[in-house]
GROMACS .gro file of C-alpha atoms in nm:
model
  370
    1UNK     CA    1  -0.237  -5.831   1.534
    2UNK     CA    2  -0.361  -6.108   1.670
    3UNK     CA    3  -0.534  -6.435   1.523
    4UNK     CA    4  -0.774  -6.604   1.830
    5UNK     CA    5  -0.798  -7.002   1.679
    6UNK     CA    6  -0.821  -7.202   2.025
    7UNK     CA    7  -1.028  -7.520   1.939
    8UNK     CA    8  -1.034  -7.530   1.545
    9UNK     CA    9  -0.970  -7.754   1.391
   10UNK     CA   10  -0.755  -7.814   1.149
   11UNK     CA   11  -0.926  -7.854   0.875
   12UNK     CA   12  -1.083  -7.564   0.884
   13UNK     CA   13  -0.758  -7.413   0.779
   14UNK     CA   14  -0.772  -7.325   0.419
   15UNK     CA   15  -0.512  -7.228   0.222
   16UNK     CA   16  -0.654  -7.118  -0.077
   17UNK     CA   17  -0.558  -6.837  -0.445
   18UNK     CA   18  -0.768  -6.623  -0.513
   19UNK     CA   19  -0.749  -6.411  -0.852
   20UNK     CA   20  -0.981  -6.146  -0.743
   21UNK     CA   21  -0.728  -6.062  -0.477
   22UNK     CA   22  -0.420  -6.112  -0.669
   23UNK     CA   23  -0.615  -5.857  -0.909
   24UNK     CA   24  -0.639  -5.614  -0.638
   25UNK     CA   25  -0.297  -5.608  -0.544
   26UNK     CA   26  -0.158  -5.542  -0.887
   27UNK     CA   27  -0.399  -5.228  -0.924
   28UNK     CA   28  -0.267  -5.082  -0.594
   29UNK     CA   29   0.065  -5.181  -0.789
   30UNK     CA   30  -0.025  -4.942  -1.002
   31UNK     CA   31  -0.078  -4.692  -0.801
   32UNK     CA   32   0.206  -4.740  -0.609
   33UNK     CA   33   0.441  -4.922  -0.780
   34UNK     CA   34   0.783  -4.725  -0.556
   35UNK     CA   35   0.579  -5.004  -0.240
   36UNK     CA   36   0.663  -5.287  -0.463
   37UNK     CA   37   1.035  -5.166  -0.689
   38UNK     CA   38   1.064  -5.535  -0.803
   39UNK     CA   39   0.781  -5.487  -1.041
   40UNK     CA   40   0.908  -5.201  -1.171
   41UNK     CA   41   0.886  -5.345  -1.541
   42UNK     CA   42   0.556  -5.528  -1.519
   43UNK     CA   43   0.406  -5.206  -1.384
   44UNK     CA   44   0.557  -4.961  -1.633
   45UNK     CA   45   0.459  -5.202  -1.915
   46UNK     CA   46   0.125  -5.231  -1.857
   47UNK     CA   47   0.020  -4.836  -1.763
   48UNK     CA   48   0.117  -4.776  -2.091
   49UNK     CA   49  -0.049  -5.004  -2.283
   50UNK     CA   50  -0.414  -4.912  -2.114
   51UNK     CA   51  -0.694  -4.789  -2.301
   52UNK     CA   52  -0.733  -4.447  -2.175
   53UNK     CA   53  -1.069  -4.426  -2.106
   54UNK     CA   54  -0.953  -4.817  -1.844
   55UNK     CA   55  -0.648  -4.601  -1.729
   56UNK     CA   56  -0.960  -4.344  -1.610
   57UNK     CA   57  -1.175  -4.530  -1.447
   58UNK     CA   58  -0.925  -4.712  -1.281
   59UNK     CA   59  -0.846  -4.378  -1.162
   60UNK     CA   60  -1.194  -4.304  -1.039
   61UNK     CA   61  -1.172  -4.552  -0.757
   62UNK     CA   62  -0.796  -4.626  -0.738
   63UNK     CA   63  -0.932  -4.561  -0.340
   64UNK     CA   64  -1.013  -4.929  -0.265
   65UNK     CA   65  -0.675  -5.043  -0.404
   66UNK     CA   66  -0.456  -4.753  -0.323
   67UNK     CA   67  -0.358  -4.660   0.032
   68UNK     CA   68  -0.630  -4.881   0.172
   69UNK     CA   69  -0.698  -5.283   0.034
   70UNK     CA   70  -1.101  -5.269   0.068
   71UNK     CA   71  -1.197  -5.618   0.155
   72UNK     CA   72  -1.428  -5.683  -0.123
   73UNK     CA   73  -1.093  -5.863  -0.308
   74UNK     CA   74  -1.166  -6.101   0.001
   75UNK     CA   75  -1.528  -6.102  -0.041
   76UNK     CA   76  -1.563  -6.466   0.058
   77UNK     CA   77  -1.500  -6.326   0.365
   78UNK     CA   78  -1.799  -6.209   0.413
   79UNK     CA   79  -2.022  -6.464   0.369
   80UNK     CA   80  -2.186  -6.545   0.659
   81UNK     CA   81  -2.123  -6.930   0.763
   82UNK     CA   82  -1.883  -6.975   0.446
   83UNK     CA   83  -1.671  -7.254   0.426
   84UNK     CA   84  -1.340  -6.996   0.287
   85UNK     CA   85  -1.338  -7.085  -0.037
   86UNK     CA   86  -1.192  -6.886  -0.313
   87UNK     CA   87  -1.306  -6.886  -0.627
   88UNK     CA   88  -1.108  -7.094  -0.878
   89UNK     CA   89  -1.076  -6.794  -1.186
   90UNK     CA   90  -1.196  -6.406  -1.152
   91UNK     CA   91  -1.545  -6.496  -1.262
   92UNK     CA   92  -1.615  -6.730  -1.003
   93UNK     CA   93  -1.476  -6.413  -0.764
   94UNK     CA   94  -1.699  -6.185  -0.916
   95UNK     CA   95  -1.952  -6.420  -0.860
   96UNK     CA   96  -1.901  -6.398  -0.472
   97UNK     CA   97  -1.877  -6.049  -0.445
   98UNK     CA   98  -2.176  -6.060  -0.605
   99UNK     CA   99  -2.346  -6.282  -0.300
  100UNK     CA  100  -2.230  -5.972  -0.011
  101UNK     CA  101  -2.500  -5.811   0.058
  102UNK     CA  102  -2.505  -5.400   0.010
  103UNK     CA  103  -2.407  -5.326   0.363
  104UNK     CA  104  -2.072  -5.546   0.444
  105UNK     CA  105  -2.011  -5.363   0.008
  106UNK     CA  106  -2.066  -5.010   0.126
  107UNK     CA  107  -1.897  -5.106   0.465
  108UNK     CA  108  -1.567  -5.222   0.306
  109UNK     CA  109  -1.554  -5.062  -0.006
  110UNK     CA  110  -1.562  -4.738   0.233
  111UNK     CA  111  -1.306  -4.869   0.480
  112UNK     CA  112  -1.036  -4.589   0.366
  113UNK     CA  113  -1.294  -4.285   0.590
  114UNK     CA  114  -1.331  -4.544   0.869
  115UNK     CA  115  -0.986  -4.737   0.932
  116UNK     CA  116  -0.943  -4.556   1.249
  117UNK     CA  117  -1.315  -4.782   1.343
  118UNK     CA  118  -1.170  -5.101   1.138
  119UNK     CA  119  -1.273  -5.392   1.313
  120UNK     CA  120  -1.519  -5.264   1.526
  121UNK     CA  121  -1.892  -5.352   1.511
  122UNK     CA  122  -1.951  -5.059   1.379
  123UNK     CA  123  -2.285  -4.955   1.171
  124UNK     CA  124  -2.300  -4.954   0.797
  125UNK     CA  125  -2.375  -4.563   0.640
  126UNK     CA  126  -2.619  -4.690   0.429
  127UNK     CA  127  -2.824  -4.708   0.751
  128UNK     CA  128  -2.675  -4.443   0.995
  129UNK     CA  129  -2.695  -4.104   0.929
  130UNK     CA  130  -2.386  -4.042   1.173
  131UNK     CA  131  -2.188  -4.309   1.028
  132UNK     CA  132  -2.275  -4.159   0.642
  133UNK     CA  133  -2.188  -3.777   0.740
  134UNK     CA  134  -1.846  -3.922   0.823
  135UNK     CA  135  -1.799  -4.150   0.515
  136UNK     CA  136  -1.862  -3.826   0.290
  137UNK     CA  137  -1.690  -3.616   0.509
  138UNK     CA  138  -1.354  -3.841   0.531
  139UNK     CA  139  -1.424  -3.878   0.139
  140UNK     CA  140  -1.410  -3.533   0.091
  141UNK     CA  141  -1.077  -3.481   0.289
  142UNK     CA  142  -0.946  -3.683  -0.056
  143UNK     CA  143  -1.035  -3.507  -0.318
  144UNK     CA  144  -1.340  -3.466  -0.513
  145UNK     CA  145  -1.343  -3.780  -0.703
  146UNK     CA  146  -1.376  -3.936  -0.414
  147UNK     CA  147  -1.649  -3.775  -0.280
  148UNK     CA  148  -1.787  -3.812  -0.646
  149UNK     CA  149  -1.794  -4.155  -0.608
  150UNK     CA  150  -1.892  -4.212  -0.264
  151UNK     CA  151  -2.196  -4.042  -0.260
  152UNK     CA  152  -2.245  -4.243  -0.563
  153UNK     CA  153  -2.205  -4.535  -0.400
  154UNK     CA  154  -2.432  -4.450  -0.085
  155UNK     CA  155  -2.712  -4.317  -0.360
  156UNK     CA  156  -2.723  -4.666  -0.538
  157UNK     CA  157  -2.498  -4.908  -0.402
  158UNK     CA  158  -2.663  -5.173  -0.701
  159UNK     CA  159  -2.559  -4.925  -1.018
  160UNK     CA  160  -2.224  -4.920  -0.851
  161UNK     CA  161  -2.165  -5.286  -0.795
  162UNK     CA  162  -2.206  -5.378  -1.088
  163UNK     CA  163  -2.006  -5.065  -1.245
  164UNK     CA  164  -1.749  -5.176  -0.997
  165UNK     CA  165  -1.725  -5.556  -1.203
  166UNK     CA  166  -1.769  -5.431  -1.527
  167UNK     CA  167  -1.438  -5.230  -1.450
  168UNK     CA  168  -1.241  -5.553  -1.284
  169UNK     CA  169  -1.396  -5.735  -1.557
  170UNK     CA  170  -1.216  -5.508  -1.803
  171UNK     CA  171  -0.858  -5.563  -1.653
  172UNK     CA  172  -0.896  -5.903  -1.687
  173UNK     CA  173  -0.956  -5.830  -2.113
  174UNK     CA  174  -0.699  -5.632  -2.093
  175UNK     CA  175  -0.417  -5.761  -1.918
  176UNK     CA  176  -0.496  -5.889  -1.599
  177UNK     CA  177  -0.572  -6.251  -1.773
  178UNK     CA  178  -0.196  -6.337  -1.911
  179UNK     CA  179  -0.043  -6.221  -1.526
  180UNK     CA  180  -0.299  -6.471  -1.397
  181UNK     CA  181  -0.188  -6.754  -1.637
  182UNK     CA  182   0.154  -6.685  -1.621
  183UNK     CA  183   0.186  -6.643  -1.093
  184UNK     CA  184  -0.133  -6.857  -1.064
  185UNK     CA  185   0.133  -7.160  -1.133
  186UNK     CA  186   0.386  -7.044  -0.785
  187UNK     CA  187   0.068  -6.955  -0.611
  188UNK     CA  188  -0.121  -7.252  -0.622
  189UNK     CA  189   0.202  -7.469  -0.548
  190UNK     CA  190   0.277  -7.252  -0.243
  191UNK     CA  191  -0.122  -7.344  -0.177
  192UNK     CA  192  -0.053  -7.672  -0.271
  193UNK     CA  193   0.228  -7.734  -0.062
  194UNK     CA  194   0.144  -7.568   0.250
  195UNK     CA  195  -0.186  -7.757   0.230
  196UNK     CA  196   0.023  -8.073   0.278
  197UNK     CA  197   0.257  -8.004   0.529
  198UNK     CA  198  -0.049  -7.866   0.800
  199UNK     CA  199  -0.168  -8.187   0.680
  200UNK     CA  200   0.112  -8.392   0.743
  201UNK     CA  201   0.323  -8.164   0.972
  202UNK     CA  202   0.070  -7.967   1.142
  203UNK     CA  203  -0.071  -7.576   1.174
  204UNK     CA  204   0.250  -7.512   1.339
  205UNK     CA  205   0.470  -7.590   1.092
  206UNK     CA  206   0.245  -7.482   0.810
  207UNK     CA  207   0.210  -7.137   0.962
  208UNK     CA  208   0.599  -7.137   0.990
  209UNK     CA  209   0.660  -7.162   0.586
  210UNK     CA  210   0.456  -6.854   0.578
  211UNK     CA  211   0.668  -6.570   0.676
  212UNK     CA  212   0.869  -6.500   0.947
  213UNK     CA  213   0.669  -6.213   1.117
  214UNK     CA  214   0.362  -6.551   1.113
  215UNK     CA  215   0.443  -6.748   1.425
  216UNK     CA  216   0.217  -6.969   1.639
  217UNK     CA  217   0.133  -6.987   2.050
  218UNK     CA  218   0.022  -7.304   2.100
  219UNK     CA  219  -0.027  -7.263   2.433
  220UNK     CA  220  -0.249  -6.962   2.418
  221UNK     CA  221  -0.402  -7.092   2.093
  222UNK     CA  222  -0.363  -6.746   1.912
  223UNK     CA  223  -0.136  -6.685   1.599
  224UNK     CA  224   0.130  -6.339   1.563
  225UNK     CA  225   0.200  -6.135   1.289
  226UNK     CA  226   0.397  -5.896   1.357
  227UNK     CA  227   0.259  -5.556   1.202
  228UNK     CA  228   0.318  -5.218   1.324
  229UNK     CA  229  -0.023  -5.181   1.391
  230UNK     CA  230  -0.256  -5.355   1.664
  231UNK     CA  231  -0.609  -5.556   1.559
  232UNK     CA  232  -0.745  -5.870   1.730
  233UNK     CA  233  -1.008  -6.083   1.585
  234UNK     CA  234  -1.102  -6.487   1.604
  235UNK     CA  235  -1.181  -6.813   1.341
  236UNK     CA  236  -1.398  -6.938   1.612
  237UNK     CA  237  -1.679  -6.698   1.576
  238UNK     CA  238  -1.962  -6.961   1.501
  239UNK     CA  239  -2.200  -6.683   1.333
  240UNK     CA  240  -1.942  -6.592   1.079
  241UNK     CA  241  -1.820  -6.982   1.104
  242UNK     CA  242  -1.472  -7.130   1.180
  243UNK     CA  243  -1.183  -7.066   0.953
  244UNK     CA  244  -0.907  -6.918   0.843
  245UNK     CA  245  -0.818  -6.831   0.551
  246UNK     CA  246  -0.458  -6.799   0.418
  247UNK     CA  247  -0.410  -6.622   0.050
  248UNK     CA  248  -0.075  -6.632  -0.136
  249UNK     CA  249   0.027  -6.287  -0.336
  250UNK     CA  250   0.319  -6.275  -0.571
  251UNK     CA  251   0.254  -5.881  -0.621
  252UNK     CA  252   0.189  -5.793  -0.251
  253UNK     CA  253   0.576  -5.800  -0.176
  254UNK     CA  254   0.631  -5.627   0.109
  255UNK     CA  255   0.236  -5.617   0.226
  256UNK     CA  256   0.136  -5.898   0.459
  257UNK     CA  257  -0.201  -5.842   0.541
  258UNK     CA  258  -0.420  -5.931   0.823
  259UNK     CA  259  -0.835  -5.921   0.721
  260UNK     CA  260  -0.988  -5.899   1.058
  261UNK     CA  261  -1.298  -5.669   1.014
  262UNK     CA  262  -1.596  -5.750   1.231
  263UNK     CA  263  -1.782  -6.070   1.153
  264UNK     CA  264  -1.590  -6.145   0.904
  265UNK     CA  265  -1.396  -6.493   0.838
  266UNK     CA  266  -0.977  -6.362   0.961
  267UNK     CA  267  -0.747  -6.371   0.615
  268UNK     CA  268  -0.319  -6.378   0.619
  269UNK     CA  269  -0.211  -6.235   0.281
  270UNK     CA  270   0.028  -6.340   0.258
  271UNK     CA  271   0.306  -6.284  -0.023
  272UNK     CA  272   0.546  -6.593  -0.141
  273UNK     CA  273   0.864  -6.610  -0.033
  274UNK     CA  274   1.147  -6.565  -0.269
  275UNK     CA  275   1.491  -6.690  -0.246
  276UNK     CA  276   1.663  -6.396  -0.278
  277UNK     CA  277   1.475  -6.190  -0.021
  278UNK     CA  278   1.586  -6.174   0.302
  279UNK     CA  279   1.383  -6.307   0.593
  280UNK     CA  280   1.202  -5.961   0.726
  281UNK     CA  281   1.324  -5.774   1.048
  282UNK     CA  282   1.081  -5.800   1.391
  283UNK     CA  283   0.875  -5.512   1.402
  284UNK     CA  284   1.044  -5.446   1.770
  285UNK     CA  285   1.436  -5.546   1.653
  286UNK     CA  286   1.406  -5.253   1.397
  287UNK     CA  287   1.286  -5.022   1.682
  288UNK     CA  288   1.555  -5.125   1.899
  289UNK     CA  289   1.833  -5.067   1.639
  290UNK     CA  290   1.714  -4.728   1.515
  291UNK     CA  291   1.678  -4.676   1.912
  292UNK     CA  292   2.052  -4.749   1.888
  293UNK     CA  293   2.139  -4.563   1.609
  294UNK     CA  294   1.957  -4.196   1.713
  295UNK     CA  295   2.243  -4.175   2.000
  296UNK     CA  296   2.448  -3.847   1.856
  297UNK     CA  297   2.767  -4.071   2.114
  298UNK     CA  298   2.700  -4.364   1.903
  299UNK     CA  299   2.692  -4.236   1.589
  300UNK     CA  300   3.002  -4.129   1.618
  301UNK     CA  301   3.136  -4.488   1.731
  302UNK     CA  302   2.994  -4.611   1.435
  303UNK     CA  303   3.248  -4.424   1.162
  304UNK     CA  304   3.486  -4.609   1.379
  305UNK     CA  305   3.356  -4.954   1.332
  306UNK     CA  306   3.196  -4.925   1.011
  307UNK     CA  307   3.591  -4.881   0.895
  308UNK     CA  308   3.814  -5.173   1.058
  309UNK     CA  309   3.786  -5.341   1.407
  310UNK     CA  310   3.848  -5.157   1.719
  311UNK     CA  311   3.836  -5.239   2.085
  312UNK     CA  312   3.751  -5.096   2.366
  313UNK     CA  313   3.983  -4.863   2.463
  314UNK     CA  314   4.084  -4.742   2.105
  315UNK     CA  315   3.710  -4.620   2.143
  316UNK     CA  316   3.801  -4.496   2.447
  317UNK     CA  317   4.075  -4.272   2.347
  318UNK     CA  318   3.932  -4.140   2.046
  319UNK     CA  319   3.666  -4.014   2.175
  320UNK     CA  320   3.747  -3.856   2.502
  321UNK     CA  321   3.523  -4.068   2.635
  322UNK     CA  322   3.554  -4.350   2.933
  323UNK     CA  323   3.616  -4.763   2.822
  324UNK     CA  324   3.273  -4.813   3.107
  325UNK     CA  325   3.086  -4.552   2.870
  326UNK     CA  326   3.243  -4.694   2.552
  327UNK     CA  327   3.169  -5.083   2.647
  328UNK     CA  328   2.755  -4.952   2.769
  329UNK     CA  329   2.742  -4.792   2.384
  330UNK     CA  330   2.861  -5.151   2.208
  331UNK     CA  331   2.604  -5.312   2.484
  332UNK     CA  332   2.306  -5.133   2.327
  333UNK     CA  333   2.455  -5.194   1.915
  334UNK     CA  334   2.565  -5.549   1.999
  335UNK     CA  335   2.211  -5.588   2.168
  336UNK     CA  336   2.046  -5.491   1.830
  337UNK     CA  337   2.228  -5.647   1.651
  338UNK     CA  338   2.466  -5.396   1.489
  339UNK     CA  339   2.811  -5.505   1.596
  340UNK     CA  340   3.025  -5.865   1.599
  341UNK     CA  341   3.295  -5.917   1.826
  342UNK     CA  342   3.582  -6.145   1.824
  343UNK     CA  343   3.877  -6.188   2.005
  344UNK     CA  344   4.224  -6.194   1.871
  345UNK     CA  345   4.479  -6.284   2.143
  346UNK     CA  346   4.394  -6.096   2.440
  347UNK     CA  347   4.243  -5.820   2.237
  348UNK     CA  348   3.858  -5.803   2.198
  349UNK     CA  349   3.769  -5.691   1.866
  350UNK     CA  350   3.435  -5.493   1.809
  351UNK     CA  351   3.353  -5.407   1.394
  352UNK     CA  352   3.017  -5.268   1.268
  353UNK     CA  353   2.831  -5.540   1.096
  354UNK     CA  354   2.791  -5.358   0.725
  355UNK     CA  355   2.543  -5.602   0.581
  356UNK     CA  356   2.322  -5.555   0.877
  357UNK     CA  357   2.340  -5.133   0.857
  358UNK     CA  358   2.274  -5.161   0.430
  359UNK     CA  359   1.951  -5.352   0.488
  360UNK     CA  360   1.823  -5.092   0.742
  361UNK     CA  361   1.599  -4.878   0.494
  362UNK     CA  362   1.468  -5.195   0.320
  363UNK     CA  363   1.326  -5.317   0.661
  364UNK     CA  364   1.215  -4.980   0.806
  365UNK     CA  365   1.028  -4.955   0.448
  366UNK     CA  366   0.863  -5.297   0.443
  367UNK     CA  367   0.803  -5.255   0.823
  368UNK     CA  368   0.633  -5.013   0.758
  369UNK     CA  369   0.411  -5.078   0.464
  370UNK     CA  370   0.347  -5.469   0.632
   0.00000   0.00000   0.00000
């Protein structure tokens, strides 16, 4: 995922917190607790405390945050000529959401029906009959609840927008206001720290502090986010306002999202760093490790190497293959970072790195969810 920033002034890069964005991810965690094992206590207690009416309404609209995180939770990005600033409170964020025109709102809200066209200059379902038919068809594939909601949204966006605002306000009253008071301290501190890094040390240091999966190529004038998806946007399009906004989240891990809708200001929505979380493996590194372990002979070699250090000769004799064959397999495993090597006298010993192997499952889950 690439964001072009060539010629972008440093003061057009903004780190800011967003109550609405955090509410969206909190709702996602309630819908998909399996994505967020670290939030199990919060999701269990919050779900148990929901009034039945609110729980039913959340089910009715959950397509906005369950499978696809709708851009309506980052509405400041869609304000034409905006400055990328978020609201200080949920009410201010919702006021910004109200400023989106109906076409932008509906297109963002129905993103789950046209994700393959995300980032392209696709027509609005409010204005284009073909897109309208596609949206309804894709909504029908998700079930009757979503198709009925989508029909209402297309027929009367004004009333549905009011319904969504009231729903989010009720979430604030029921549980989110207390949650935001707790998590906002860390998020504000994170945004302030990275703003100071940007001011004192420059964009490279500020971007480097966001995530190991986000890198800056200053020569190319491009930020790259390492994800299992492809896309490109620009922070220097005058028609939507110059700039890039980075929003920290406490509920977001392992998701690292990039808003790159056509004619919207790009946004990187990143989880705040927690000391007990390892640095994320790159997508390329994860693929290399899984390919290395897919070979049956390398799997058998790992059975030995997991138990104790072995020499190349010992492995060759144990598996009835030649030493050069063992060396080739070990080379693949070492390149993937799965095997360590040390010398003991005249012998070279190889051993499986159990810590790295133990993390493969979590690395894979984070990679596909990032």
